[in-house]
PDB file of C-alpha atoms and ligand atoms in Angstrom:
ATOM      1  CA  MET G  93     -42.190  -7.072 -81.015  1.00 59.00           C
ATOM      2  CA  THR G  94     -40.008  -5.162 -78.619  1.00 65.00           C
ATOM      3  CA  ASN G  95     -37.226  -2.705 -79.418  1.00 68.00           C
ATOM      4  CA  GLU G  96     -34.718  -4.136 -76.961  1.00 91.00           C
ATOM      5  CA  CYS G  97     -35.097  -7.809 -77.827  1.00 97.00           C
ATOM      6  CA  ILE G  98     -32.141  -9.123 -79.839  1.00 98.00           C
ATOM      7  CA  PHE G  99     -34.234 -11.809 -81.547  1.00 98.00           C
ATOM      8  CA  CYS G 100     -36.892  -9.254 -82.538  1.00 97.00           C
ATOM      9  CA  LYS G 101     -34.064  -7.168 -84.033  1.00 97.00           C
ATOM     10  CA  ILE G 102     -32.800 -10.194 -85.975  1.00 97.00           C
ATOM     11  CA  ILE G 103     -36.339 -10.897 -87.238  1.00 97.00           C
ATOM     12  CA  GLN G 104     -36.798  -7.234 -88.201  1.00 95.00           C
ATOM     13  CA  GLY G 105     -33.542  -7.355 -90.196  1.00 95.00           C
ATOM     14  CA  LYS G 106     -31.812  -4.844 -87.898  1.00 95.00           C
ATOM     15  CA  ILE G 107     -28.994  -7.331 -87.220  1.00 95.00           C
ATOM     16  CA  PRO G 108     -27.633  -8.974 -90.381  1.00 94.00           C
ATOM     17  CA  THR G 109     -28.254 -12.712 -90.086  1.00 96.00           C
ATOM     18  CA  ASP G 110     -28.234 -15.628 -92.507  1.00 97.00           C
ATOM     19  CA  PHE G 111     -31.557 -17.422 -92.165  1.00 98.00           C
ATOM     20  CA  LEU G 112     -31.721 -21.172 -92.742  1.00 98.00           C
ATOM     21  CA  TYR G 113     -35.502 -20.860 -92.810  1.00 97.00           C
ATOM     22  CA  LYS G 114     -37.957 -17.974 -92.754  1.00 97.00           C
ATOM     23  CA  ASP G 115     -41.714 -17.664 -93.101  1.00 97.00           C
ATOM     24  CA  ASP G 116     -44.467 -15.483 -91.620  1.00 97.00           C
ATOM     25  CA  ASP G 117     -44.455 -17.389 -88.318  1.00 98.00           C
ATOM     26  CA  LEU G 118     -40.853 -18.352 -87.613  1.00 98.00           C
ATOM     27  CA  VAL G 119     -37.213 -18.020 -88.550  1.00 98.00           C
ATOM     28  CA  ALA G 120     -34.149 -20.219 -88.017  1.00 98.00           C
ATOM     29  CA  PHE G 121     -30.496 -19.225 -87.882  1.00 98.00           C
ATOM     30  CA  ARG G 122     -27.229 -20.612 -86.512  1.00 98.00           C
ATOM     31  CA  ASP G 123     -26.329 -19.936 -82.899  1.00 98.00           C
ATOM     32  CA  ILE G 124     -23.526 -17.364 -82.627  1.00 98.00           C
ATOM     33  CA  ASN G 125     -21.831 -19.451 -79.894  1.00 98.00           C
ATOM     34  CA  PRO G 126     -22.431 -23.054 -81.018  1.00 98.00           C
ATOM     35  CA  GLN G 127     -22.426 -25.774 -78.366  1.00 97.00           C
ATOM     36  CA  ALA G 128     -22.358 -28.580 -80.957  1.00 98.00           C
ATOM     37  CA  PRO G 129     -21.235 -29.035 -84.595  1.00 98.00           C
ATOM     38  CA  VAL G 130     -24.795 -28.140 -85.598  1.00 98.00           C
ATOM     39  CA  HIS G 131     -26.519 -25.572 -83.375  1.00 98.00           C
ATOM     40  CA  VAL G 132     -29.529 -23.828 -84.858  1.00 98.00           C
ATOM     41  CA  LEU G 133     -32.133 -21.647 -83.157  1.00 98.00           C
ATOM     42  CA  VAL G 134     -35.760 -21.831 -84.286  1.00 99.00           C
ATOM     43  CA  VAL G 135     -37.505 -18.619 -83.251  1.00 98.00           C
ATOM     44  CA  PRO G 136     -41.133 -17.530 -83.625  1.00 98.00           C
ATOM     45  CA  VAL G 137     -41.766 -14.089 -85.113  1.00 98.00           C
ATOM     46  CA  LYS G 138     -44.160 -13.424 -82.230  1.00 98.00           C
ATOM     47  CA  HIS G 139     -42.372 -12.096 -79.133  1.00 98.00           C
ATOM     48  CA  ILE G 140     -43.267 -14.590 -76.398  1.00 98.00           C
ATOM     49  CA  PRO G 141     -40.891 -14.102 -73.431  1.00 98.00           C
ATOM     50  CA  THR G 142     -40.863 -17.628 -71.976  1.00 98.00           C
ATOM     51  CA  ILE G 143     -42.580 -20.995 -72.295  1.00 98.00           C
ATOM     52  CA  ASN G 144     -44.205 -20.156 -68.939  1.00 98.00           C
ATOM     53  CA  VAL G 145     -46.367 -17.468 -70.554  1.00 98.00           C
ATOM     54  CA  LEU G 146     -47.321 -19.475 -73.612  1.00 97.00           C
ATOM     55  CA  ALA G 147     -51.019 -19.060 -74.408  1.00 97.00           C
ATOM     56  CA  GLU G 148     -53.343 -21.785 -75.612  1.00 97.00           C
ATOM     57  CA  ASP G 149     -53.479 -20.027 -79.006  1.00 97.00           C
ATOM     58  CA  ASP G 150     -49.690 -20.288 -79.317  1.00 97.00           C
ATOM     59  CA  LEU G 151     -49.624 -24.093 -79.111  1.00 97.00           C
ATOM     60  CA  PRO G 152     -49.823 -24.696 -82.905  1.00 98.00           C
ATOM     61  CA  LEU G 153     -46.773 -22.445 -83.239  1.00 98.00           C
ATOM     62  CA  ILE G 154     -44.775 -24.786 -81.008  1.00 98.00           C
ATOM     63  CA  GLY G 155     -45.701 -27.714 -83.256  1.00 98.00           C
ATOM     64  CA  LYS G 156     -44.575 -25.692 -86.247  1.00 98.00           C
ATOM     65  CA  MET G 157     -41.250 -24.933 -84.557  1.00 98.00           C
ATOM     66  CA  VAL G 158     -40.652 -28.615 -83.829  1.00 98.00           C
ATOM     67  CA  ALA G 159     -41.489 -29.558 -87.431  1.00 98.00           C
ATOM     68  CA  ALA G 160     -39.139 -26.851 -88.739  1.00 98.00           C
ATOM     69  CA  ALA G 161     -36.347 -28.149 -86.475  1.00 98.00           C
ATOM     70  CA  ARG G 162     -36.964 -31.681 -87.759  1.00 98.00           C
ATOM     71  CA  ASP G 163     -36.731 -30.459 -91.380  1.00 98.00           C
ATOM     72  CA  ILE G 164     -33.573 -28.449 -90.681  1.00 98.00           C
ATOM     73  CA  ALA G 165     -32.017 -31.511 -89.004  1.00 98.00           C
ATOM     74  CA  LYS G 166     -32.708 -33.422 -92.211  1.00 98.00           C
ATOM     75  CA  ASN G 167     -31.125 -30.671 -94.339  1.00 98.00           C
ATOM     76  CA  GLU G 168     -28.116 -30.641 -92.029  1.00 98.00           C
ATOM     77  CA  LYS G 169     -27.869 -34.448 -92.425  1.00 98.00           C
ATOM     78  CA  ILE G 170     -28.119 -35.174 -88.702  1.00 98.00           C
ATOM     79  CA  SER G 171     -31.551 -36.835 -88.711  1.00 97.00           C
ATOM     80  CA  LYS G 172     -30.215 -40.362 -88.488  1.00 96.00           C
ATOM     81  CA  SER G 173     -27.273 -39.702 -86.159  1.00 96.00           C
ATOM     82  CA  GLY G 174     -29.660 -37.840 -83.865  1.00 98.00           C
ATOM     83  CA  TYR G 175     -30.072 -34.479 -82.214  1.00 98.00           C
ATOM     84  CA  LYS G 176     -31.560 -32.675 -79.232  1.00 98.00           C
ATOM     85  CA  LEU G 177     -34.370 -30.111 -79.203  1.00 98.00           C
ATOM     86  CA  ILE G 178     -34.171 -27.902 -76.136  1.00 98.00           C
ATOM     87  CA  PHE G 179     -36.194 -25.054 -74.655  1.00 98.00           C
ATOM     88  CA  ASN G 180     -34.375 -23.327 -71.817  1.00 98.00           C
ATOM     89  CA  VAL G 181     -36.999 -21.873 -69.490  1.00 98.00           C
ATOM     90  CA  GLU G 182     -36.300 -18.909 -67.182  1.00 98.00           C
ATOM     91  CA  LYS G 183     -32.895 -17.969 -65.774  1.00 98.00           C
ATOM     92  CA  GLY G 184     -32.572 -21.115 -63.642  1.00 98.00           C
ATOM     93  CA  GLY G 185     -33.199 -23.184 -66.764  1.00 98.00           C
ATOM     94  CA  GLY G 186     -30.409 -21.419 -68.631  1.00 98.00           C
ATOM     95  CA  GLN G 187     -32.549 -18.955 -70.568  1.00 98.00           C
ATOM     96  CA  GLU G 188     -30.608 -15.803 -71.474  1.00 98.00           C
ATOM     97  CA  ILE G 189     -32.761 -14.354 -74.226  1.00 98.00           C
ATOM     98  CA  PHE G 190     -36.363 -13.786 -73.235  1.00 98.00           C
ATOM     99  CA  HIS G 191     -37.952 -14.458 -76.615  1.00 98.00           C
ATOM    100  CA  ILE G 192     -38.687 -18.150 -76.832  1.00 98.00           C
ATOM    101  CA  HIS G 193     -36.490 -20.266 -79.086  1.00 98.00           C
ATOM    102  CA  LEU G 194     -35.910 -23.933 -79.718  1.00 99.00           C
ATOM    103  CA  HIS G 195     -32.284 -25.090 -79.754  1.00 99.00           C
ATOM    104  CA  LEU G 196     -31.492 -27.768 -82.355  1.00 98.00           C
ATOM    105  CA  VAL G 197     -28.148 -29.326 -81.432  1.00 98.00           C
ATOM    106  CA  GLY G 198     -26.394 -32.323 -82.939  1.00 98.00           C
ATOM    107  CA  GLY G 199     -23.764 -33.492 -85.370  1.00 97.00           C
ATOM    108  CA  TRP G 200     -21.440 -35.072 -82.798  1.00 96.00           C
ATOM    109  CA  LYS G 201     -19.044 -37.760 -84.130  1.00 86.00           C
TER     110      LYS G 201
HETATM  111  P1  AMP Z 109     -30.783 -19.271 -74.211  1.00 96.95           P
HETATM  112  O1  AMP Z 109     -29.649 -19.363 -73.228  1.00 96.95           O
HETATM  113  O2  AMP Z 109     -31.623 -20.504 -74.284  1.00 96.95           O
HETATM  114  O3  AMP Z 109     -31.599 -18.010 -73.993  1.00 96.95           O
HETATM  115  O4  AMP Z 109     -30.112 -19.191 -75.638  1.00 96.95           O
HETATM  116  C1  AMP Z 109     -29.761 -17.990 -76.258  1.00 96.95           C
HETATM  117  C2  AMP Z 109     -28.831 -18.368 -77.386  1.00 96.95           C
HETATM  118  O5  AMP Z 109     -28.767 -17.289 -78.292  1.00 96.95           O
HETATM  119  C3  AMP Z 109     -27.397 -18.639 -76.926  1.00 96.95           C
HETATM  120  O6  AMP Z 109     -27.035 -19.976 -77.292  1.00 96.95           O
HETATM  121  C4  AMP Z 109     -26.572 -17.585 -77.675  1.00 96.95           C
HETATM  122  O7  AMP Z 109     -25.327 -18.083 -78.106  1.00 96.95           O
HETATM  123  C5  AMP Z 109     -27.480 -17.241 -78.832  1.00 96.95           C
HETATM  124  N1  AMP Z 109     -27.302 -15.919 -79.407  1.00 96.95           N
HETATM  125  C6  AMP Z 109     -27.189 -14.747 -78.750  1.00 96.95           C
HETATM  126  N2  AMP Z 109     -27.076 -13.730 -79.620  1.00 96.95           N
HETATM  127  C7  AMP Z 109     -27.121 -14.272 -80.861  1.00 96.95           C
HETATM  128  C8  AMP Z 109     -27.053 -13.744 -82.187  1.00 96.95           C
HETATM  129  N3  AMP Z 109     -26.917 -12.441 -82.413  1.00 96.95           N
HETATM  130  N4  AMP Z 109     -27.131 -14.602 -83.231  1.00 96.95           N
HETATM  131  C9  AMP Z 109     -27.251 -15.928 -83.001  1.00 96.95           C
HETATM  132  N5  AMP Z 109     -27.337 -16.491 -81.792  1.00 96.95           N
HETATM  133  C10 AMP Z 109     -27.272 -15.672 -80.724  1.00 96.95           C
HETATM  134 ZN1   ZN Z 110     -38.414 -10.560 -79.140  1.00 96.95          ZN
END
C-alpha cells in the first residue's frame, strides 16, 4: 500500500466509497466519472502499479478479478447484452491511476 495512491486510500476506507464487492484480495466500486451506463472498477487490494510489472505470483489475482467482473455484470443484469473488460496500461494506454484496475463497462441500449 502507498499513502498517495487514491485506490489504496479507498481500500483503506480513507475515502468513503460504496463497495459492490469486497474480500481480502479485491474490491469493486462504481467509477466516479462513468463512461457507460454501468462502469465499475475491480481493484486488487495489493498495490501493483501497472500490468507491465505484474509478477508470476499475481496471475491468479487477475483471474479472480475477471471472475468478479463477470459476477458483477450478472448482478447488474448486463451479462446477456454484453460488456467490455478493459485494462488501461501506462499513460499512452490511458492509465491515470497507477494501481491496476479492471474497467467493467456496459449497459448501452
Ligand atoms: P484509468 O484511466 O484506467 O487509470 O482509470 C482510472 C479511473 O478511476 C477513471 O475512470 C476515473 O474516473 C476513476 N476514478 C478516479 N477517482 C475515483 C474515485 N475516487 N472513485 C471512483 N472512481 C475514480
Ligand atoms: Zn494503490
